[in-house]
CSV table of C-alpha atoms in Angstrom, one decimal:
chain,number,residue,atom,x,y,z
A,15,UNK,CA,26.7,2.9,-50.0
A,16,UNK,CA,26.6,-0.9,-49.5
A,17,UNK,CA,23.5,-0.8,-47.4
A,18,UNK,CA,21.7,1.1,-50.2
A,19,UNK,CA,22.3,-1.8,-52.5
A,20,UNK,CA,20.3,-4.1,-50.3
A,21,UNK,CA,17.3,-1.8,-50.4
A,22,UNK,CA,16.6,-2.2,-54.1
A,23,UNK,CA,16.0,-5.5,-55.9
A,24,UNK,CA,16.1,-5.8,-59.6
A,25,UNK,CA,12.7,-6.4,-61.0
A,26,UNK,CA,11.8,-9.2,-63.3
A,27,UNK,CA,11.8,-8.2,-66.9
A,28,UNK,CA,8.3,-7.0,-67.9
A,29,UNK,CA,6.9,-5.4,-71.0
A,30,UNK,CA,6.2,-1.8,-70.1
A,31,UNK,CA,2.9,-0.1,-70.9
A,32,UNK,CA,3.2,3.2,-72.8
A,33,UNK,CA,1.0,6.2,-72.8
A,34,UNK,CA,3.7,8.8,-72.6
A,35,UNK,CA,6.8,7.8,-74.5
A,36,UNK,CA,10.2,8.4,-73.0
A,37,UNK,CA,12.7,7.3,-75.8
A,38,UNK,CA,15.8,6.6,-73.7
A,39,UNK,CA,17.1,6.8,-70.2
A,40,UNK,CA,20.8,7.1,-69.4
A,41,UNK,CA,22.4,6.9,-65.9
A,42,UNK,CA,25.9,8.0,-64.8
A,43,UNK,CA,28.6,5.3,-64.4
A,44,UNK,CA,30.1,4.9,-61.0
A,45,UNK,CA,33.5,6.7,-60.9
A,46,UNK,CA,36.2,7.8,-58.4
A,47,UNK,CA,35.6,11.5,-58.6
A,48,UNK,CA,37.1,12.1,-55.1
A,49,UNK,CA,40.6,11.1,-56.4
A,50,UNK,CA,40.3,13.3,-59.4
A,51,UNK,CA,38.9,16.4,-57.7
A,52,UNK,CA,41.1,16.4,-54.6
A,53,UNK,CA,43.7,19.0,-54.9
A,54,UNK,CA,41.5,21.1,-57.1
A,55,UNK,CA,38.5,21.7,-54.7
A,56,UNK,CA,38.1,21.3,-51.0
A,57,UNK,CA,37.9,17.7,-49.9
A,58,UNK,CA,34.4,17.9,-48.4
A,59,UNK,CA,33.1,19.3,-51.7
A,60,UNK,CA,34.8,16.6,-53.7
A,61,UNK,CA,33.4,13.9,-51.4
A,62,UNK,CA,29.9,15.3,-51.7
A,63,UNK,CA,30.0,15.6,-55.5
A,64,UNK,CA,31.2,12.0,-55.9
A,65,UNK,CA,28.8,10.6,-53.3
A,66,UNK,CA,25.6,12.0,-54.8
A,67,UNK,CA,26.7,11.2,-58.4
A,68,UNK,CA,27.4,7.6,-57.4
A,69,UNK,CA,24.1,7.4,-55.5
A,70,UNK,CA,22.3,8.3,-58.7
A,71,UNK,CA,24.3,5.6,-60.6
A,72,UNK,CA,23.5,3.0,-58.0
A,73,UNK,CA,19.8,3.7,-57.7
A,74,UNK,CA,19.4,4.0,-61.4
A,75,UNK,CA,21.1,0.7,-62.0
A,76,UNK,CA,19.4,-1.3,-59.2
A,77,UNK,CA,15.8,0.0,-60.1
A,78,UNK,CA,16.1,0.2,-63.8
A,79,UNK,CA,15.1,3.9,-63.5
A,80,UNK,CA,11.8,3.0,-61.8
A,81,UNK,CA,12.6,5.0,-58.6
A,82,UNK,CA,11.6,8.2,-60.5
A,83,UNK,CA,11.0,10.5,-57.6
A,84,UNK,CA,14.1,9.5,-55.7
A,85,UNK,CA,16.3,9.9,-58.8
A,86,UNK,CA,14.9,13.4,-59.6
A,87,UNK,CA,15.5,14.5,-56.0
A,88,UNK,CA,19.1,13.3,-56.2
A,89,UNK,CA,19.6,15.0,-59.6
A,90,UNK,CA,18.3,18.2,-58.2
A,91,UNK,CA,20.7,17.9,-55.3
A,92,UNK,CA,23.6,17.1,-57.6
A,93,UNK,CA,23.0,20.1,-60.0
A,94,UNK,CA,24.1,22.9,-57.6
A,95,UNK,CA,27.3,20.9,-56.8
A,96,UNK,CA,28.0,20.4,-60.5
A,97,UNK,CA,27.6,24.0,-61.4
A,98,UNK,CA,30.8,25.1,-59.8
A,99,UNK,CA,32.7,22.8,-62.3
A,100,UNK,CA,31.2,24.7,-65.2
A,101,UNK,CA,32.5,28.2,-64.1
A,102,UNK,CA,35.3,29.4,-66.3
A,103,UNK,CA,37.0,31.3,-63.4
A,104,UNK,CA,37.8,28.0,-61.6
A,105,UNK,CA,39.3,26.5,-64.7
A,106,UNK,CA,37.8,23.0,-64.0
A,107,UNK,CA,35.5,22.6,-67.0
A,108,UNK,CA,37.7,19.9,-68.6
A,109,UNK,CA,39.1,18.3,-65.6
A,110,UNK,CA,36.9,15.2,-65.3
A,111,UNK,CA,35.8,12.6,-67.9
A,112,UNK,CA,32.2,11.9,-67.2
A,113,UNK,CA,30.7,8.6,-68.4
A,114,UNK,CA,27.1,7.6,-68.8
A,115,UNK,CA,25.3,4.4,-69.9
A,116,UNK,CA,22.0,3.6,-71.5
A,117,UNK,CA,19.6,1.4,-69.5
A,118,UNK,CA,18.5,-1.6,-71.5
A,119,UNK,CA,19.7,-4.8,-73.0
A,120,UNK,CA,22.0,-3.2,-75.7
A,121,UNK,CA,23.9,-0.8,-73.5
A,122,UNK,CA,26.1,1.9,-75.0
A,123,UNK,CA,28.4,4.2,-73.0
A,124,UNK,CA,29.0,7.8,-73.8
A,125,UNK,CA,31.6,10.1,-72.3
A,126,UNK,CA,32.8,13.6,-72.4
A,127,UNK,CA,35.6,15.5,-70.6
A,128,UNK,CA,33.6,18.6,-70.1
A,129,UNK,CA,31.3,19.7,-67.2
A,130,UNK,CA,28.8,21.1,-69.6
A,131,UNK,CA,28.5,17.6,-71.1
A,132,UNK,CA,27.7,16.3,-67.6
A,133,UNK,CA,25.1,19.1,-67.2
A,134,UNK,CA,23.5,18.1,-70.5
A,135,UNK,CA,23.2,14.5,-69.4
A,136,UNK,CA,21.8,15.4,-66.0
A,137,UNK,CA,19.0,17.7,-67.4
A,138,UNK,CA,18.3,15.2,-70.2
A,139,UNK,CA,17.9,12.5,-67.5
A,140,UNK,CA,15.5,14.8,-65.6
A,141,UNK,CA,13.4,15.2,-68.8
A,142,UNK,CA,13.2,11.5,-69.4
A,143,UNK,CA,12.3,10.8,-65.8
A,144,UNK,CA,9.6,13.4,-65.9
A,145,UNK,CA,8.1,11.8,-69.0
A,146,UNK,CA,8.2,8.5,-67.2
A,147,UNK,CA,6.4,10.1,-64.2
A,148,UNK,CA,3.7,11.5,-66.5
A,149,UNK,CA,3.3,8.0,-68.0
A,150,UNK,CA,2.7,6.6,-64.5
A,151,UNK,CA,0.0,9.1,-63.9
A,152,UNK,CA,-2.0,7.6,-66.8
A,153,UNK,CA,-1.4,4.0,-66.0
A,154,UNK,CA,-3.1,3.0,-62.7
A,155,UNK,CA,-1.9,0.0,-60.7
A,156,UNK,CA,-4.9,-2.0,-61.9
A,157,UNK,CA,-3.7,-1.8,-65.5
A,158,UNK,CA,-5.2,-5.2,-66.5
A,159,UNK,CA,-8.7,-3.7,-66.8
A,160,UNK,CA,-10.2,-3.9,-70.3
A,161,UNK,CA,-11.3,-0.3,-70.1
A,162,UNK,CA,-9.1,2.5,-68.7
A,163,UNK,CA,-10.4,5.1,-66.3
A,164,UNK,CA,-8.0,8.1,-65.9
A,165,UNK,CA,-9.2,10.7,-63.4
A,166,UNK,CA,-9.2,14.4,-64.3
A,167,UNK,CA,-6.7,15.1,-61.6
A,168,UNK,CA,-4.2,12.6,-63.0
A,169,UNK,CA,-4.6,14.2,-66.5
A,170,UNK,CA,-3.9,17.7,-65.1
A,171,UNK,CA,-0.9,16.4,-63.2
A,172,UNK,CA,0.4,14.7,-66.3
A,173,UNK,CA,0.0,17.9,-68.3
A,174,UNK,CA,2.1,19.8,-65.8
A,175,UNK,CA,4.8,17.2,-66.0
A,176,UNK,CA,4.8,17.2,-69.8
A,177,UNK,CA,5.3,21.0,-69.8
A,178,UNK,CA,8.1,20.6,-67.3
A,179,UNK,CA,9.8,17.9,-69.5
A,180,UNK,CA,9.5,20.1,-72.6
A,181,UNK,CA,11.1,23.0,-70.6
A,182,UNK,CA,14.1,20.8,-69.7
A,183,UNK,CA,14.6,19.7,-73.3
A,184,UNK,CA,14.3,23.3,-74.6
A,185,UNK,CA,16.9,24.3,-72.0
A,186,UNK,CA,19.2,21.6,-73.3
A,187,UNK,CA,18.9,22.8,-76.9
A,188,UNK,CA,19.1,26.6,-76.2
A,189,UNK,CA,21.4,26.9,-73.2
A,190,UNK,CA,23.6,23.8,-72.9
A,191,UNK,CA,24.4,22.4,-76.4
A,192,UNK,CA,25.7,25.7,-77.7
A,193,UNK,CA,28.3,25.7,-74.8
A,194,UNK,CA,29.8,22.3,-75.9
A,195,UNK,CA,33.0,22.3,-78.0
A,196,UNK,CA,32.2,21.4,-81.6
A,197,UNK,CA,34.3,18.2,-81.5
A,198,UNK,CA,32.4,16.9,-78.4
A,199,UNK,CA,29.0,18.0,-79.8
A,200,UNK,CA,29.6,16.1,-83.0
A,201,UNK,CA,30.3,12.9,-81.0
A,202,UNK,CA,27.0,13.0,-79.1
A,203,UNK,CA,24.6,10.1,-79.9
A,204,UNK,CA,21.8,10.8,-82.3
A,205,UNK,CA,19.1,11.0,-79.6
A,206,UNK,CA,21.0,13.9,-77.9
A,207,UNK,CA,21.3,16.0,-81.0
A,208,UNK,CA,19.3,19.3,-81.0
A,209,UNK,CA,16.7,18.1,-83.6
A,210,UNK,CA,15.8,15.0,-81.7
A,211,UNK,CA,15.5,16.9,-78.4
A,212,UNK,CA,13.2,19.4,-80.1
A,213,UNK,CA,11.2,16.5,-81.5
A,214,UNK,CA,10.7,15.1,-78.0
A,215,UNK,CA,9.7,18.6,-76.7
A,216,UNK,CA,7.1,19.0,-79.4
A,217,UNK,CA,5.9,15.4,-78.6
A,218,UNK,CA,5.5,16.3,-75.0
A,219,UNK,CA,3.4,19.4,-75.9
A,220,UNK,CA,1.3,17.3,-78.3
A,221,UNK,CA,0.5,14.8,-75.5
A,222,UNK,CA,-0.3,17.6,-73.2
A,223,UNK,CA,-2.8,18.9,-75.7
A,224,UNK,CA,-4.2,15.4,-76.1
A,225,UNK,CA,-4.8,15.3,-72.3
A,226,UNK,CA,-6.5,18.7,-72.5
A,227,UNK,CA,-8.8,17.2,-75.2
A,228,UNK,CA,-9.5,14.3,-72.8
A,229,UNK,CA,-10.4,16.8,-70.1
A,230,UNK,CA,-12.6,18.7,-72.5
A,231,UNK,CA,-14.5,15.4,-73.1
A,232,UNK,CA,-15.2,15.2,-69.4
A,233,UNK,CA,-16.5,18.8,-69.2
A,234,UNK,CA,-20.1,19.6,-70.0
A,235,UNK,CA,-19.0,23.2,-70.9
A,236,UNK,CA,-16.5,22.3,-73.6
A,237,UNK,CA,-18.0,23.1,-77.0
A,238,UNK,CA,-17.3,21.3,-80.3
A,239,UNK,CA,-15.3,24.3,-81.4
A,240,UNK,CA,-13.0,23.9,-78.3
A,241,UNK,CA,-12.6,20.2,-79.0
A,242,UNK,CA,-11.8,20.8,-82.7
A,243,UNK,CA,-9.3,23.4,-81.8
A,244,UNK,CA,-7.5,21.1,-79.3
A,245,UNK,CA,-7.5,18.3,-81.8
A,246,UNK,CA,-6.0,20.5,-84.5
A,247,UNK,CA,-3.4,21.9,-82.1
A,248,UNK,CA,-2.4,18.4,-81.1
A,249,UNK,CA,-2.1,17.5,-84.8
A,250,UNK,CA,0.2,20.5,-85.4
A,251,UNK,CA,2.5,19.6,-82.5
A,252,UNK,CA,2.9,16.0,-83.7
A,253,UNK,CA,3.6,17.2,-87.3
A,254,UNK,CA,6.3,19.5,-85.9
A,255,UNK,CA,7.8,16.6,-83.9
A,256,UNK,CA,7.9,14.3,-86.9
A,257,UNK,CA,9.5,17.1,-89.0
A,258,UNK,CA,12.4,17.3,-86.5
A,259,UNK,CA,13.2,13.6,-87.0
A,260,UNK,CA,14.8,12.6,-90.3
A,261,UNK,CA,13.6,9.4,-91.9
A,262,UNK,CA,17.3,8.5,-92.2
A,263,UNK,CA,17.2,8.0,-88.4
A,264,UNK,CA,15.2,4.8,-88.8
A,265,UNK,CA,18.5,2.9,-88.8
A,266,UNK,CA,18.8,3.9,-85.1
A,267,UNK,CA,16.7,1.6,-82.9
A,268,UNK,CA,15.8,4.3,-80.4
A,269,UNK,CA,14.8,6.9,-83.0
A,270,UNK,CA,13.0,4.3,-85.1
A,271,UNK,CA,10.8,3.5,-82.1
A,272,UNK,CA,10.2,7.2,-81.6
A,273,UNK,CA,9.2,7.7,-85.3
A,274,UNK,CA,6.7,4.8,-85.1
A,275,UNK,CA,5.2,6.4,-81.9
A,276,UNK,CA,4.9,9.8,-83.7
A,277,UNK,CA,3.3,8.2,-86.8
A,278,UNK,CA,0.7,6.4,-84.6
A,279,UNK,CA,-0.2,9.5,-82.5
A,280,UNK,CA,-0.2,11.7,-85.6
A,281,UNK,CA,-2.8,9.5,-87.2
A,282,UNK,CA,-4.9,9.4,-84.1
A,283,UNK,CA,-4.8,13.2,-83.8
A,284,UNK,CA,-5.7,13.6,-87.4
A,285,UNK,CA,-8.7,11.3,-87.0
A,286,UNK,CA,-9.9,13.3,-84.0
A,287,UNK,CA,-9.5,16.6,-85.9
A,288,UNK,CA,-11.5,15.5,-88.9
A,289,UNK,CA,-14.2,14.0,-86.7
A,290,UNK,CA,-14.8,17.2,-84.8
A,291,UNK,CA,-14.5,19.2,-88.0
A,292,UNK,CA,-17.2,17.0,-89.6
A,293,UNK,CA,-19.6,17.7,-86.7
A,294,UNK,CA,-19.2,21.4,-87.0
A,295,UNK,CA,-19.6,21.3,-90.8
A,296,UNK,CA,-22.7,19.3,-90.5
A,297,UNK,CA,-24.3,22.2,-88.6
A,298,UNK,CA,-24.4,24.2,-91.8
A,299,UNK,CA,-27.6,24.5,-93.8
A,300,UNK,CA,-26.2,24.0,-97.4
A,301,UNK,CA,-26.1,20.6,-98.9
A,302,UNK,CA,-22.4,21.2,-99.6
A,303,UNK,CA,-21.8,21.4,-95.9
A,304,UNK,CA,-23.3,18.0,-95.2
A,305,UNK,CA,-21.3,16.5,-98.1
A,306,UNK,CA,-18.1,18.0,-96.7
A,307,UNK,CA,-19.0,16.6,-93.3
A,308,UNK,CA,-19.4,13.1,-94.7
A,309,UNK,CA,-16.0,13.4,-96.4
A,310,UNK,CA,-14.4,14.4,-93.1
A,311,UNK,CA,-16.0,11.7,-91.0
A,312,UNK,CA,-15.1,9.0,-93.6
A,313,UNK,CA,-11.5,10.3,-93.6
A,314,UNK,CA,-11.6,10.1,-89.8
A,315,UNK,CA,-12.8,6.5,-89.9
A,316,UNK,CA,-10.0,5.5,-92.4
A,317,UNK,CA,-7.4,7.3,-90.3
A,318,UNK,CA,-8.6,5.6,-87.2
A,319,UNK,CA,-8.1,2.2,-88.8
A,320,UNK,CA,-4.6,3.2,-89.9
A,321,UNK,CA,-3.7,4.5,-86.4
A,322,UNK,CA,-4.5,1.1,-85.0
A,323,UNK,CA,-2.1,-0.5,-87.4
A,324,UNK,CA,0.5,2.1,-86.6
A,325,UNK,CA,0.0,1.4,-82.9
A,326,UNK,CA,0.8,-2.3,-83.4
A,327,UNK,CA,3.9,-1.4,-85.4
A,328,UNK,CA,5.1,0.8,-82.6
A,329,UNK,CA,4.4,-1.8,-79.9
A,330,UNK,CA,6.3,-4.5,-81.7
A,331,UNK,CA,9.3,-2.4,-82.5
A,332,UNK,CA,12.3,-3.0,-80.2
A,333,UNK,CA,12.2,-2.6,-77.3
A,334,UNK,CA,8.7,-4.2,-77.3
A,335,UNK,CA,6.1,-2.3,-75.3
A,336,UNK,CA,2.4,-2.5,-74.6
A,337,UNK,CA,-0.3,0.0,-75.5
A,338,UNK,CA,-2.8,0.9,-72.9
A,339,UNK,CA,-6.5,0.4,-73.5
A,340,UNK,CA,-8.3,3.4,-75.0
A,341,UNK,CA,-8.7,6.3,-72.5
A,342,UNK,CA,-9.5,10.0,-72.6
A,343,UNK,CA,-10.8,11.4,-75.9
A,344,UNK,CA,-9.8,8.3,-78.0
A,345,UNK,CA,-11.9,6.0,-75.8
A,346,UNK,CA,-14.9,8.0,-76.9
A,347,UNK,CA,-13.8,8.5,-80.5
A,348,UNK,CA,-13.0,4.8,-81.2
A,349,UNK,CA,-16.7,4.1,-80.7
A,350,UNK,CA,-18.2,7.3,-82.1
A,351,UNK,CA,-16.2,7.7,-85.3
A,352,UNK,CA,-17.4,4.4,-86.9
A,353,UNK,CA,-20.9,4.9,-85.6
A,354,UNK,CA,-21.1,8.5,-87.0
A,355,UNK,CA,-19.5,7.5,-90.3
A,356,UNK,CA,-22.2,4.8,-90.9
A,357,UNK,CA,-25.0,7.0,-89.8
A,358,UNK,CA,-24.0,10.0,-91.9
A,359,UNK,CA,-23.3,7.9,-95.0
A,360,UNK,CA,-26.7,6.4,-94.8
A,361,UNK,CA,-28.4,9.8,-94.1
A,362,UNK,CA,-26.8,11.6,-97.0
A,363,UNK,CA,-26.8,8.8,-99.6
A,364,UNK,CA,-28.8,11.0,-101.9
A,365,UNK,CA,-26.1,13.7,-101.9
A,366,UNK,CA,-23.4,11.2,-102.5
A,367,UNK,CA,-25.4,9.8,-105.5
A,368,UNK,CA,-25.9,13.3,-106.9
A,369,UNK,CA,-22.2,14.1,-106.7
A,370,UNK,CA,-21.4,10.7,-108.0
A,371,UNK,CA,-18.8,10.1,-105.3
A,372,UNK,CA,-17.1,12.1,-102.7
A,373,UNK,CA,-15.6,15.5,-103.4
A,374,UNK,CA,-12.1,16.6,-102.2
A,375,UNK,CA,-11.4,16.5,-98.5
A,376,UNK,CA,-11.8,19.9,-96.8
A,377,UNK,CA,-8.7,21.4,-95.2
A,378,UNK,CA,-8.5,21.6,-91.5
A,379,UNK,CA,-8.4,25.0,-89.8
A,380,UNK,CA,-5.1,26.2,-88.3
A,381,UNK,CA,-4.9,27.7,-84.8
A,382,UNK,CA,-2.2,29.4,-82.8
A,383,UNK,CA,-0.7,26.8,-80.5
A,384,UNK,CA,-1.6,27.5,-76.9
A,385,UNK,CA,0.7,25.2,-74.9
A,386,UNK,CA,4.2,26.4,-74.1
A,387,UNK,CA,7.1,24.6,-72.4
A,388,UNK,CA,7.8,25.7,-68.8
A,389,UNK,CA,10.9,27.9,-68.6
A,390,UNK,CA,13.6,26.1,-66.8
A,391,UNK,CA,16.4,27.9,-64.9
A,392,UNK,CA,19.4,26.4,-63.3
A,393,UNK,CA,19.6,26.6,-59.5
A,394,UNK,CA,22.2,28.6,-57.7
A,395,UNK,CA,25.6,26.9,-57.2
A,396,UNK,CA,26.0,25.1,-53.9
A,397,UNK,CA,27.2,27.3,-51.0
A,398,UNK,CA,30.3,25.2,-50.8
A,399,UNK,CA,31.4,26.9,-54.0
A,400,UNK,CA,30.9,30.4,-52.4
A,401,UNK,CA,34.6,30.7,-51.4
A,402,UNK,CA,36.3,33.1,-53.7
A,403,UNK,CA,38.6,32.0,-56.5
A,404,UNK,CA,41.7,32.9,-54.5
A,405,UNK,CA,40.6,30.5,-51.7
A,406,UNK,CA,40.4,27.6,-54.1
A,407,UNK,CA,43.9,28.6,-55.4
A,408,UNK,CA,45.2,28.7,-51.8
A,409,UNK,CA,43.7,25.3,-51.2
A,410,UNK,CA,45.4,23.9,-54.3
A,411,UNK,CA,48.7,25.4,-53.3
A,412,UNK,CA,48.3,24.0,-49.8
A,413,UNK,CA,47.8,20.5,-51.2
A,414,UNK,CA,50.8,20.9,-53.4
A,415,UNK,CA,53.0,21.8,-50.4
A,416,UNK,CA,51.7,18.7,-48.5
A,417,UNK,CA,52.5,16.5,-51.5
A,418,UNK,CA,56.1,17.9,-51.7
A,419,UNK,CA,56.7,17.3,-48.0
């Protein structure tokens, strides 16, 4: 393990650039699992569980979580080994106290003497790393360019990763949290409670839909109706995510940052939805259609201004982050919305004069949400656990005899 430490060098502190937001990353704390597990499981199994878990801790600590692919591979290798500890028939669920630590300046440790707690932390880490990987897809190495060019392939890859992350989070909510004892579940940090995990899952689906809207903008075959639908679906996902988070959570630094992110992206999505809605309304033949279109595009312009303020608030909230230059659909809309608003206002001045001001803002249409999280299933337990229960008991009895002699 010592040679691994020399491979990684801690990077200088930089302000990360955020397109896809991963609220928090925790890594396991190095522990002497061999000593605890020996006598309860075969020695080679105990050694392997401890070695892989400590490898995850070391790589996570030394790279600050930036070695995403390697960490995900190690977690996927660790899961089948961990699963044996969760089986009731072995009676090992509450044998080990597992400890985890936040990455960042203000580190906080969490612990739980339950193998399902460890499983929750592992799958949660996989979700956060997958969000980080999706973020990397949208931020090229030449990130200092004033304009951002994100390829269609990168967008599609990022959508796949977002659906995978949402699947991990849904699995945590539906399949892992219900298995935790009430006392342990109540001690979980705020960001690992079910409502927050659901919020991050909805957020991932919202950003996946945002990417689909960006892809539609690159396609000559995408109609205005398709773009409006995607914008409205994106808005619905962000609304659901925001509803999952209580305003009371603003006292928590991590959740406060996430709330700021959701407010920013919600305003952007709403601006896009009203813009595309205005273009469709303007195709009508009645004067009322044109007036409604003007109302919508002016609302979009106002929302766009508010979204830029919300973006700044998010970036300046701790921990400080950088926002990427406009890309995808917003790169187009940040130019088109003000231009269209000015043009339509001038074109339909006579209607505005007749109505003596703008009428009420039309409601946006509602659509059935199309994106769904990937279904995640746990792998099979490692073959080292295949020995029947009586074999483990024999091993335990054998070790007890050795101890007595």
